[in-house]
CSV table of C-alpha atoms and ligand atoms in Angstrom, one decimal:
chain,number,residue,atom,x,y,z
A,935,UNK,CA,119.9,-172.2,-88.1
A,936,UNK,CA,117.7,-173.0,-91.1
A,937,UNK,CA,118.9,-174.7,-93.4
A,938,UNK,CA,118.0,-174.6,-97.5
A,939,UNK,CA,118.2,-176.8,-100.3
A,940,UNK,CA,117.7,-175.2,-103.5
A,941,UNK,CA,117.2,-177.4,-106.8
A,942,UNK,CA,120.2,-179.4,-105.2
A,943,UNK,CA,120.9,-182.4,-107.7
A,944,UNK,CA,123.4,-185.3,-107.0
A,945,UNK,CA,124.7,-187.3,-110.4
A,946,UNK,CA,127.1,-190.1,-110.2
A,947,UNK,CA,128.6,-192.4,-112.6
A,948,UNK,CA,127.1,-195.6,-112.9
A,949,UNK,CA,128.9,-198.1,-110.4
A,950,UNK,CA,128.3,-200.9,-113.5
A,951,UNK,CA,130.2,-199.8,-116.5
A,952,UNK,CA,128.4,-201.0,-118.9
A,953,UNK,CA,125.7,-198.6,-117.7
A,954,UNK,CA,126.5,-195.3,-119.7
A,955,UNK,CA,123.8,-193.3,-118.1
A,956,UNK,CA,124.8,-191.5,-114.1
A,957,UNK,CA,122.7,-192.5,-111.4
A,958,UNK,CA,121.0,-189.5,-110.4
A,959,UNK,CA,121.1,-189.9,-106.8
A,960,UNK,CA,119.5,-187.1,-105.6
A,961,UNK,CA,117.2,-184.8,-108.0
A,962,UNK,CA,116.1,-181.3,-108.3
A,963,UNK,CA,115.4,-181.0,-104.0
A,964,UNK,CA,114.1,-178.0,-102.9
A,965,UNK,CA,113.3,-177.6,-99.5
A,966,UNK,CA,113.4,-175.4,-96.1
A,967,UNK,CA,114.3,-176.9,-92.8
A,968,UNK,CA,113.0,-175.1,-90.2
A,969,UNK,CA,115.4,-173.2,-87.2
A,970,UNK,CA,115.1,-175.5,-84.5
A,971,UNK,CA,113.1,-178.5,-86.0
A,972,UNK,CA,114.0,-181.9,-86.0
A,973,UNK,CA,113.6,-183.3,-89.4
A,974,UNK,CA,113.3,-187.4,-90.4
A,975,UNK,CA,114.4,-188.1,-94.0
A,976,UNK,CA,113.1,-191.3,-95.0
A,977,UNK,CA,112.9,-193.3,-97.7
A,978,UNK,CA,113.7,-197.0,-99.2
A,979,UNK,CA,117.4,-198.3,-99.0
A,980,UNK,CA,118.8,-196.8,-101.9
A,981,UNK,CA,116.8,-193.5,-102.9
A,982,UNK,CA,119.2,-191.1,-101.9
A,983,UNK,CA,118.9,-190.1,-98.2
A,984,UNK,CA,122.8,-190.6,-97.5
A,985,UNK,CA,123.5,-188.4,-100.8
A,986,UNK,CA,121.1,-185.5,-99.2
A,987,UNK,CA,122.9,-185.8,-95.9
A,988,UNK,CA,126.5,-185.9,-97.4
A,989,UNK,CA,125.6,-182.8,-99.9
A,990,UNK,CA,124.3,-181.0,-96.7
A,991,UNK,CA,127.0,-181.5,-94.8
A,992,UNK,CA,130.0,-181.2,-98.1
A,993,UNK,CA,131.2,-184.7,-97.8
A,994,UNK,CA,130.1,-184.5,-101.7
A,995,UNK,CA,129.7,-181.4,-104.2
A,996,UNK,CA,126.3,-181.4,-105.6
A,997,UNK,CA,126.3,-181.6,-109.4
A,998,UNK,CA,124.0,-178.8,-109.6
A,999,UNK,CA,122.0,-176.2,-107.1
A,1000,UNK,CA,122.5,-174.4,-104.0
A,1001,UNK,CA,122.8,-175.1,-100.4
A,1002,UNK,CA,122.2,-172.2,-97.8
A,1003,UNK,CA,122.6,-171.8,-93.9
A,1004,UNK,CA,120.4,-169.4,-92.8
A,1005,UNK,CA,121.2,-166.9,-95.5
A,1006,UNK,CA,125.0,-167.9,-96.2
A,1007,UNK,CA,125.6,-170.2,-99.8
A,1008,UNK,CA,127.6,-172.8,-98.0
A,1009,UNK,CA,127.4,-174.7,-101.6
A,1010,UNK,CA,131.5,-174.8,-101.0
A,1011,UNK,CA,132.2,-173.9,-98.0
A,1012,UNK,CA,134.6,-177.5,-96.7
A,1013,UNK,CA,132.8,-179.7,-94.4
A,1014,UNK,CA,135.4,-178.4,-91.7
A,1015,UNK,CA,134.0,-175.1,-92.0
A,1016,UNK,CA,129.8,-175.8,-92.0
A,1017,UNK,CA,129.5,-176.1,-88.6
A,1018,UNK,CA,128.0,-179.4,-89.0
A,1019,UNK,CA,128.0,-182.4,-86.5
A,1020,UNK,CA,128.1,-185.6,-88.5
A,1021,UNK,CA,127.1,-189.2,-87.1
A,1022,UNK,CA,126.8,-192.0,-88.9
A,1023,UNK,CA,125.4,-195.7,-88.7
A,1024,UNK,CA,128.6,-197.1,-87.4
A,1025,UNK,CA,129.8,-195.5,-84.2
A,1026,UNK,CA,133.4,-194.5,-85.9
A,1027,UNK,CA,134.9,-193.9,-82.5
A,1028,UNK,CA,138.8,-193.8,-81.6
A,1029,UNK,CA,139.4,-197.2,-80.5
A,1030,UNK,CA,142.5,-196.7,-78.4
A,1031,UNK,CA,141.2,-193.2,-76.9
A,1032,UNK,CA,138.9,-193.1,-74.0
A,1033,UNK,CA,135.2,-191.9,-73.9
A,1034,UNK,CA,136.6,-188.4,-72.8
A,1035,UNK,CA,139.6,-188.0,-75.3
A,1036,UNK,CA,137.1,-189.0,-78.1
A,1037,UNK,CA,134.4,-186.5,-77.0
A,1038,UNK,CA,137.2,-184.0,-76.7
A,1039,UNK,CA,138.7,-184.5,-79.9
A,1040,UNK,CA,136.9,-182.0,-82.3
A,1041,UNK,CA,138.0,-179.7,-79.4
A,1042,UNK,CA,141.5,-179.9,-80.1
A,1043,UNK,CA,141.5,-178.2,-83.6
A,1044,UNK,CA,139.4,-175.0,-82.7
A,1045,UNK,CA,141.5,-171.6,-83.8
A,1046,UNK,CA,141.7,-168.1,-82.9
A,1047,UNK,CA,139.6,-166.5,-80.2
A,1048,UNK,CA,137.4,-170.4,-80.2
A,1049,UNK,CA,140.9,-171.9,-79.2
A,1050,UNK,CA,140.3,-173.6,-75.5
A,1051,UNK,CA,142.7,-174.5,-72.5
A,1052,UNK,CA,142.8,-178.4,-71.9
A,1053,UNK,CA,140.5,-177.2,-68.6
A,1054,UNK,CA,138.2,-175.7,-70.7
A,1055,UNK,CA,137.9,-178.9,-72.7
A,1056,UNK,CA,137.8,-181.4,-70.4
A,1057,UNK,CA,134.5,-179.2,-68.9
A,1058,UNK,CA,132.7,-178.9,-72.1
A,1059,UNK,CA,133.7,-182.8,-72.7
A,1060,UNK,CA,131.7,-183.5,-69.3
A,1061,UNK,CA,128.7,-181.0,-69.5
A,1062,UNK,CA,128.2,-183.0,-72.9
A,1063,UNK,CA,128.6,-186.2,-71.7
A,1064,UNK,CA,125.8,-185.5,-69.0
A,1065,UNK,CA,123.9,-184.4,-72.1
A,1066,UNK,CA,123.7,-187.8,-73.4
A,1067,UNK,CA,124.2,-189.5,-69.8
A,1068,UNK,CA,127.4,-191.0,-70.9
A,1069,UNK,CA,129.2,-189.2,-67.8
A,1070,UNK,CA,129.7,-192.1,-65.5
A,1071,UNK,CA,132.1,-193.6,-68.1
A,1072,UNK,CA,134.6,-191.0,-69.3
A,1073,UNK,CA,137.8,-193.6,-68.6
A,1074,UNK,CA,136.6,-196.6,-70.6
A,1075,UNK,CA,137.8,-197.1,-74.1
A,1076,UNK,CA,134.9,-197.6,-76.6
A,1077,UNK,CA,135.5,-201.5,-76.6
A,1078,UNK,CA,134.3,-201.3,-73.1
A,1079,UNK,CA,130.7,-199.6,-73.7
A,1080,UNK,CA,127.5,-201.2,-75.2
A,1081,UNK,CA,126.5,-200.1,-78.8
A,1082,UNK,CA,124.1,-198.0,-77.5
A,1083,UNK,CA,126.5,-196.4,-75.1
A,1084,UNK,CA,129.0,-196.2,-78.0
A,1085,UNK,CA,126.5,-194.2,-80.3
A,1086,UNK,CA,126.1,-191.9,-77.4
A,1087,UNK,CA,129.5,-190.9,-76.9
A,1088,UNK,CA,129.4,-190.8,-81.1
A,1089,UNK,CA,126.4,-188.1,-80.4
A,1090,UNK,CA,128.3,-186.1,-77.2
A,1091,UNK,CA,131.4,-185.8,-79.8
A,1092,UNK,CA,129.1,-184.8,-82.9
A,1093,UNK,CA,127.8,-182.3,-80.2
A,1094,UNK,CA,130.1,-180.7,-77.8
A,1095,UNK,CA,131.3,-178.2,-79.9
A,1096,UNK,CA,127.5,-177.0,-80.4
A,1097,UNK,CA,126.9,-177.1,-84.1
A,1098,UNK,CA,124.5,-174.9,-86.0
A,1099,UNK,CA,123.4,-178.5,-88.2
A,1100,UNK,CA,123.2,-181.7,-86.4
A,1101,UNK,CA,123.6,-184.6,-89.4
A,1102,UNK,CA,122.7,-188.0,-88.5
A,1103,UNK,CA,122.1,-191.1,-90.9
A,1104,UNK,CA,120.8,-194.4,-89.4
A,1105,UNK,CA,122.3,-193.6,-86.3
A,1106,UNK,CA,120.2,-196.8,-84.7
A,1107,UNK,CA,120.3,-199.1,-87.3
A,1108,UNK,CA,123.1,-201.4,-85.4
A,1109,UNK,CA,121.6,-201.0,-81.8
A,1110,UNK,CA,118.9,-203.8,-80.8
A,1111,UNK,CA,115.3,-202.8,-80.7
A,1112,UNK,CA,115.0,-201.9,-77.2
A,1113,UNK,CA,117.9,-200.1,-77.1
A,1114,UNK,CA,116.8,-198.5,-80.5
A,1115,UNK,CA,113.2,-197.0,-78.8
A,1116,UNK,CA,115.7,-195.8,-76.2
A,1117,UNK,CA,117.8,-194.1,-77.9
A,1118,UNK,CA,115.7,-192.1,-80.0
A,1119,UNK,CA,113.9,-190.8,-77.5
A,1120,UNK,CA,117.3,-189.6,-75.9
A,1121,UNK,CA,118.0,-187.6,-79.3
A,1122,UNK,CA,114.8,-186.2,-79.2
A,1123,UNK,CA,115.5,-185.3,-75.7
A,1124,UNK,CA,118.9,-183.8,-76.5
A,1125,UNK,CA,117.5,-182.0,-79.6
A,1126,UNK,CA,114.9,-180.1,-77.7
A,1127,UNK,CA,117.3,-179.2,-75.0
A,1128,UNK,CA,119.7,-177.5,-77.2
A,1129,UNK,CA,117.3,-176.5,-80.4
A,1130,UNK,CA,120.0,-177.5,-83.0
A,1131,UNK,CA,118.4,-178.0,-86.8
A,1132,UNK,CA,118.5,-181.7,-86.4
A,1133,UNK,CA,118.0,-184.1,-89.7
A,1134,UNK,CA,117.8,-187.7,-89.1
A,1135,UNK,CA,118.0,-190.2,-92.1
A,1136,UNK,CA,116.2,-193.3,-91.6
A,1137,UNK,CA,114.9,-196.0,-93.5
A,1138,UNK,CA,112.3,-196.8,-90.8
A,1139,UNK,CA,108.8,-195.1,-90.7
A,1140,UNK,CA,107.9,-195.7,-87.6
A,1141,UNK,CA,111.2,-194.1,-86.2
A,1142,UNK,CA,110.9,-191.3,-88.2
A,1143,UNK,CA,107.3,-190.5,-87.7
A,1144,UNK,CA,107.5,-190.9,-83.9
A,1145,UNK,CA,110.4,-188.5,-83.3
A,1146,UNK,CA,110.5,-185.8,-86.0
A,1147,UNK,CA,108.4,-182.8,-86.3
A,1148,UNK,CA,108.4,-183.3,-90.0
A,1149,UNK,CA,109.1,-185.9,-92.2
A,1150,UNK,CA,110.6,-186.0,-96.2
A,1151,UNK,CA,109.6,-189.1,-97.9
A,1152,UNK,CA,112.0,-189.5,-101.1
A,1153,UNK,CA,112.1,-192.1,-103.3
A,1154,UNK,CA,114.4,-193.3,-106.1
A,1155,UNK,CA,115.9,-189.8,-105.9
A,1156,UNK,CA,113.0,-187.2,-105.6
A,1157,UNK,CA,111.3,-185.7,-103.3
A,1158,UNK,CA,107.5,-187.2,-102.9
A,1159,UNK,CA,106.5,-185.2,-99.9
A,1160,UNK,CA,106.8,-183.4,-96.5
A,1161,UNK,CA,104.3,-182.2,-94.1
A,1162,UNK,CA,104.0,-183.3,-90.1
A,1163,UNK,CA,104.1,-187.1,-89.9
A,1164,UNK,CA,100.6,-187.3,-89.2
A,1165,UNK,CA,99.7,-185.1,-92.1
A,1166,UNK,CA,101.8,-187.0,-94.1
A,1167,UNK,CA,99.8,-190.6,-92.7
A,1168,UNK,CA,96.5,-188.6,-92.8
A,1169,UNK,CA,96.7,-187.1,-96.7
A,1170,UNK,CA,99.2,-188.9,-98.8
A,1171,UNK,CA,100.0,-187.5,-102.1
A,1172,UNK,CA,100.4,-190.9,-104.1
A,1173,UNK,CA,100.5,-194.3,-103.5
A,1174,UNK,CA,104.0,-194.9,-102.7
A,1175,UNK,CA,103.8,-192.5,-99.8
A,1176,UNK,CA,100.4,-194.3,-98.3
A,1177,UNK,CA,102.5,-197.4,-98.6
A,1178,UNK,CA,105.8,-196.4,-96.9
A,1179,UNK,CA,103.7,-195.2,-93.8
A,1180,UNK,CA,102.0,-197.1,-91.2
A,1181,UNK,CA,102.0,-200.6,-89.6
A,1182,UNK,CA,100.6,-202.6,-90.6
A,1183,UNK,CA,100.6,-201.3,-94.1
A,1184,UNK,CA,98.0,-200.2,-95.7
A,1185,UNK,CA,95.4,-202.9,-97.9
A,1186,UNK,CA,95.2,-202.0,-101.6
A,1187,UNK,CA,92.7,-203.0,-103.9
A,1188,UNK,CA,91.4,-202.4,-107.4
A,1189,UNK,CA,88.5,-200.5,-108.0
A,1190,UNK,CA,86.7,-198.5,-109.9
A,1191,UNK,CA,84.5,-195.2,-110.1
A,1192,UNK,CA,81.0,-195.8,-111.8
A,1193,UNK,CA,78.2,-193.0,-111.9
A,1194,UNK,CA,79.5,-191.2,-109.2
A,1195,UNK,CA,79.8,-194.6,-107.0
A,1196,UNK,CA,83.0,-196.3,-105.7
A,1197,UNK,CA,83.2,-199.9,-105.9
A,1198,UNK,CA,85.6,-202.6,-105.4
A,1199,UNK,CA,84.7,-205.3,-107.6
A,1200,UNK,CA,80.4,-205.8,-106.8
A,1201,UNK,CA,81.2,-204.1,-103.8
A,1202,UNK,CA,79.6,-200.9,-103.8
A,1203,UNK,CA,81.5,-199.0,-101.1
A,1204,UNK,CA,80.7,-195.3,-101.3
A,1205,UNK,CA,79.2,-192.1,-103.5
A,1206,UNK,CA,82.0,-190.0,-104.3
A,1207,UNK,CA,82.2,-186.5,-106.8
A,1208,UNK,CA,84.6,-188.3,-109.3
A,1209,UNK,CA,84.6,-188.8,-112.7
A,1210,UNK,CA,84.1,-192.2,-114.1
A,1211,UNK,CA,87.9,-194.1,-113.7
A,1212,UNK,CA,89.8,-197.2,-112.9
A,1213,UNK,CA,91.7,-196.5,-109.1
A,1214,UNK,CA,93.1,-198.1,-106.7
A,1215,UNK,CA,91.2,-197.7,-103.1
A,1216,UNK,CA,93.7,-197.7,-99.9
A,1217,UNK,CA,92.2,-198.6,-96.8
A,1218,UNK,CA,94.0,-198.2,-93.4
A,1219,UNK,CA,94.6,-201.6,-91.4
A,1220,UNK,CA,92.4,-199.5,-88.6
A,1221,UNK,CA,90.0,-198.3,-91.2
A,1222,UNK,CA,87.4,-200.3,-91.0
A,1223,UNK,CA,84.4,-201.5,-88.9
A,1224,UNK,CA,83.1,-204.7,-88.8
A,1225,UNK,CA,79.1,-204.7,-89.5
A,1226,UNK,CA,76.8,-207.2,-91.3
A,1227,UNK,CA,75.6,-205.9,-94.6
A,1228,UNK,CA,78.4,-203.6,-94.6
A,1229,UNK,CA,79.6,-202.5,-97.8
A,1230,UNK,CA,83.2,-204.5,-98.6
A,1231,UNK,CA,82.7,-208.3,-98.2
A,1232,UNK,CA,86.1,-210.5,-97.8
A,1233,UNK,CA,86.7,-213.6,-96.6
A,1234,UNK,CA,88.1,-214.3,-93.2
A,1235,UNK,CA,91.3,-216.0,-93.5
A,1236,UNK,CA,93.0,-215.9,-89.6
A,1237,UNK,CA,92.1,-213.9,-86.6
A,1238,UNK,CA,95.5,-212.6,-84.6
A,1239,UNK,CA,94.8,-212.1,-81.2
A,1240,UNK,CA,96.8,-208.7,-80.0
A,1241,UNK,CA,95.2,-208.2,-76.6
A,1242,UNK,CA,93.4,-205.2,-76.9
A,1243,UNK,CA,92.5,-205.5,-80.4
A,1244,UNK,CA,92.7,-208.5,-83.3
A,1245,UNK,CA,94.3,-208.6,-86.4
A,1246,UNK,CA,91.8,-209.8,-89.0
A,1247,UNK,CA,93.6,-211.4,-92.0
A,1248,UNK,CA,91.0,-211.8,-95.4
A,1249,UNK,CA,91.9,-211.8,-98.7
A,1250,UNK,CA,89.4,-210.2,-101.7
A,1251,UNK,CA,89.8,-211.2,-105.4
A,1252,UNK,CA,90.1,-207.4,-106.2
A,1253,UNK,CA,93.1,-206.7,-103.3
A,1254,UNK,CA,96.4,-206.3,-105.0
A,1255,UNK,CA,98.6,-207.3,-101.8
A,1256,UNK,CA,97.6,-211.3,-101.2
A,1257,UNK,CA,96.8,-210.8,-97.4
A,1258,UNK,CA,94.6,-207.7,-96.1
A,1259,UNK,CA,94.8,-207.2,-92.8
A,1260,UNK,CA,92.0,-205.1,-90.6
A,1261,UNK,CA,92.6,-204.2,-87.0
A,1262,UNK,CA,89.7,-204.5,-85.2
A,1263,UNK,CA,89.0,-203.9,-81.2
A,1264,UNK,CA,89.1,-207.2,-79.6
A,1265,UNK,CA,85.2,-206.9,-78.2
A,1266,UNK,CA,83.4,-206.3,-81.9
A,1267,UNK,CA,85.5,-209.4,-83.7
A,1268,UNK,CA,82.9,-212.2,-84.5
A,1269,UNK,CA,83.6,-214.3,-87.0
A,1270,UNK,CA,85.3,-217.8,-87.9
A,1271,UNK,CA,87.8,-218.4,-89.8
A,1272,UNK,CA,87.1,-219.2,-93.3
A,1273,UNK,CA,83.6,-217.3,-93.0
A,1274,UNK,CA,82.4,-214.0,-95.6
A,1275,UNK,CA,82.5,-210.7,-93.5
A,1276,UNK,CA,81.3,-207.6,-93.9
A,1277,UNK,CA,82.9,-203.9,-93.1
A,1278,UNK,CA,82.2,-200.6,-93.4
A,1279,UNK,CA,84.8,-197.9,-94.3
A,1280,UNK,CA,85.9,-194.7,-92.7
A,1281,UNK,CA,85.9,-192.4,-94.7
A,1282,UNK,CA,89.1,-190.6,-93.5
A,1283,UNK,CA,90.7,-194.1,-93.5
A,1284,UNK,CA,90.0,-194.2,-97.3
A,1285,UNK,CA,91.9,-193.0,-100.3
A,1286,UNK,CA,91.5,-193.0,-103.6
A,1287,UNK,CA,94.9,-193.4,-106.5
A,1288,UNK,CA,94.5,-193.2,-110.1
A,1289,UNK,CA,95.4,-196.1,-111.8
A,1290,UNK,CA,97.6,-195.2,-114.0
A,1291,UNK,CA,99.5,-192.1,-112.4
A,1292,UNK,CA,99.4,-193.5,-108.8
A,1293,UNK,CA,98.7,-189.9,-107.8
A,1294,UNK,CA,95.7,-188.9,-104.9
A,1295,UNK,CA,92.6,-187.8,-106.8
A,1296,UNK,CA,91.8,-185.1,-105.1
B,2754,LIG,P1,120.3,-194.3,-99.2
B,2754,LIG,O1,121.1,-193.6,-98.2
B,2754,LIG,O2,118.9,-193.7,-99.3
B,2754,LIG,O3,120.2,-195.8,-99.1
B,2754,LIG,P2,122.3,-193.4,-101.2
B,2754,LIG,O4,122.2,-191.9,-101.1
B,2754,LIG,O5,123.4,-194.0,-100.5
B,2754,LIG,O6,120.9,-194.0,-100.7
B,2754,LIG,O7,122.4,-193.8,-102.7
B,2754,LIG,C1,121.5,-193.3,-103.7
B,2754,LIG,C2,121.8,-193.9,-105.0
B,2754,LIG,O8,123.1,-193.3,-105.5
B,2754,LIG,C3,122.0,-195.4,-105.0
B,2754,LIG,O9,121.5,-195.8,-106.3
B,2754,LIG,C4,123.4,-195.6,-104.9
B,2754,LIG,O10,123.8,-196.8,-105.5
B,2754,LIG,C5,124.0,-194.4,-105.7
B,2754,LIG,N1,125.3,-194.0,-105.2
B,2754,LIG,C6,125.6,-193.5,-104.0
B,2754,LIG,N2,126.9,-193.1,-103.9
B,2754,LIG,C7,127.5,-193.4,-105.1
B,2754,LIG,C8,128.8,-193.3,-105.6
B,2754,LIG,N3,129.8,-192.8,-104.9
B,2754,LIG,N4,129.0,-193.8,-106.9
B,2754,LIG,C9,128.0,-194.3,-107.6
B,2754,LIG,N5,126.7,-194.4,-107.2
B,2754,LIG,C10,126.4,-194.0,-105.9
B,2755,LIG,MG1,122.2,-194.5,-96.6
């Protein structure tokens, strides 16, 4: 089922009084999400994922726009009647049902020719419970399952009656990080197996990118971009976006275009078709190589040893973050600490903001 968000806008009061003007949560969103694809919503704490999700799935009325499934204006239709599994960040299980009375639960209130014996529903309850790989434990009470196990049986009950929309914000944020690489692989597992229009809210990058097929980077309530998450890495639109992706982020520094020539303070770095302009220059941690009479000098702060590869910490009077760090393969670092070094830039590791709009030159 795709799903469509047309010019969907979210206003709320302000939560401070004295503020007269609403916080426009989320603004003017247009977008398709693809039958079948598994989408990662991402963005800063704050800029409106949660608002997306609940408009989606009618937990709020949008102030102004539309909201289709497939080709029917759900815009309000009650959440009851979208079709939608929900699960949130805190597992919100029945505390005094067991793992197969909870999974069974959205079961119970199915009408009409959907309506299913308490056979029927214990069966469904177990095929999704093998889904997830919750099965062995379909007696305990939730208080007797790890968190992880816990968000699982939240994902068999959000699942079993096989919605068209599967909702899920932060669904990982309370499990521990090995449990949290675990478990997202499990939902992507489960999402290709049963091809349900997924969209996963997150704050993290690196969860997003490694799951979704595409990502939707918002910020402070509108839309920056969406592609596939290497696109996105690859070919940011503005410098926000190169910023949210990646680890470590990416180094920043001031520069400027001169006669058709790049540089970075005396630092000539590259010829480029632009017009003269003050930018900033982004450059990938992975983005450079190390090479005397290279083209950016910086001074060697620390070296990280990382096993395979080092993490070379500088600094350069032109950076606007205080530390740049440059990943370099751990048989081409030379170098001491506190030494001038040179690299040389990739050009598809390089990319150039304008100063003042923060936008991609392109
Ligand atoms: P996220 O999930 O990305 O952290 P939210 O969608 O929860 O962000 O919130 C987006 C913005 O809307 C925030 O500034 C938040 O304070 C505001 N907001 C969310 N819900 C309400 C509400 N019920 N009343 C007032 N402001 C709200
Ligand atoms: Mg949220």
């Amino acid at each position: 089922m795709k799903v469509v968000l047309e010019h969907l806008t979210k206003k709320f009061p302000n939560r401070n009084k004295k503020i007269k003007e609403d916080v426009v949560a989320v603004s003017d969103f247009t977008f398709e999400i693809p039958d079948g694809k598994l989408i990662g919503l991402l963005g800063p704490s704050g800029c409106g994922k949660s608002t997306t999700l609940n408009l989606i799935s009618g937990l709020e009325a949008p102030t102004s726009g539309r909201i289709y499934f497939g080709e029917e204006d759900v815009t309000d239709i009650s959440p009851e009647n979208r079709d939608i599994g929900l699960v949130f960040q805190n597992y919100a299980l029945y505390p005094h049902l067991t793992v197969e009375q909870n999974i069974i639960f959205p079961l119970q209130n199915l009408k009409g020719d959907k309506k299913m014996t308490k056979q029927q529903m214990k069966e469904k309850a177990l095929e999704t419970a093998k889904l997830v790989q919750i099965d062995p434990y379909m007696s305990r009470k939730p208080s007797e399952l790890s968190g992880g196990q816990q968000q699982r049986v939240a994902i068999a009950r959000a699942l079993v009656k096989l919605p068209k929309v599967l909702l899920l914000d932060e669904p990982l944020s309370n499990l521990d990080a090995r449990l949290r690489l675990q478990t997202r692989e499990e939902i992507r597992r489960i999402q290709r197996e049963t091809g349900i229009t997924t969209i996963f809210v997150t704050h993290d990058q690196e969860e997003a990118m490694s799951i979704s097929d595409e990502i939707v980077v918002m910020k402070d309530g509108l839309l920056q971009q969406i592609g596939k998450p290497q696109a996105v890495y690859d070919h940011p639109v503005n410098m926000f976006v190169a910023k949210f992706l990646g680890t470590p982020p990416i180094n920043i520094f001031r520069g400027e275009i001169k006669s058709k020539q790049l540089y970075i303070g005396d630092d000539r770095i590259c010829e480029t078709d632009h017009g003269d302009m003050q930018v900033y220059v982004g450059i990938r941690p992975e983005g450079v190589i190390l090479k005397k009479g290279g083209s950016l000098v910086c001074r060697l702060n620390r070296v990280e040893v990382m096993g395979r590869d080092t993490s070379a910490c500088c600094s350069n009077d032109n950076a606007v973050s205080e530390s740049i760090r440059f990943i370099i393969p751990s048989d081409e670092m030379t170098g001491d600490e506190g030494d001038l070094v040179a690299f040389d830039i990739k050009p598809s590791k390089l990319h150039l903001f304008d100063a003042e709009t923060e936008n991609v030159i392109i």
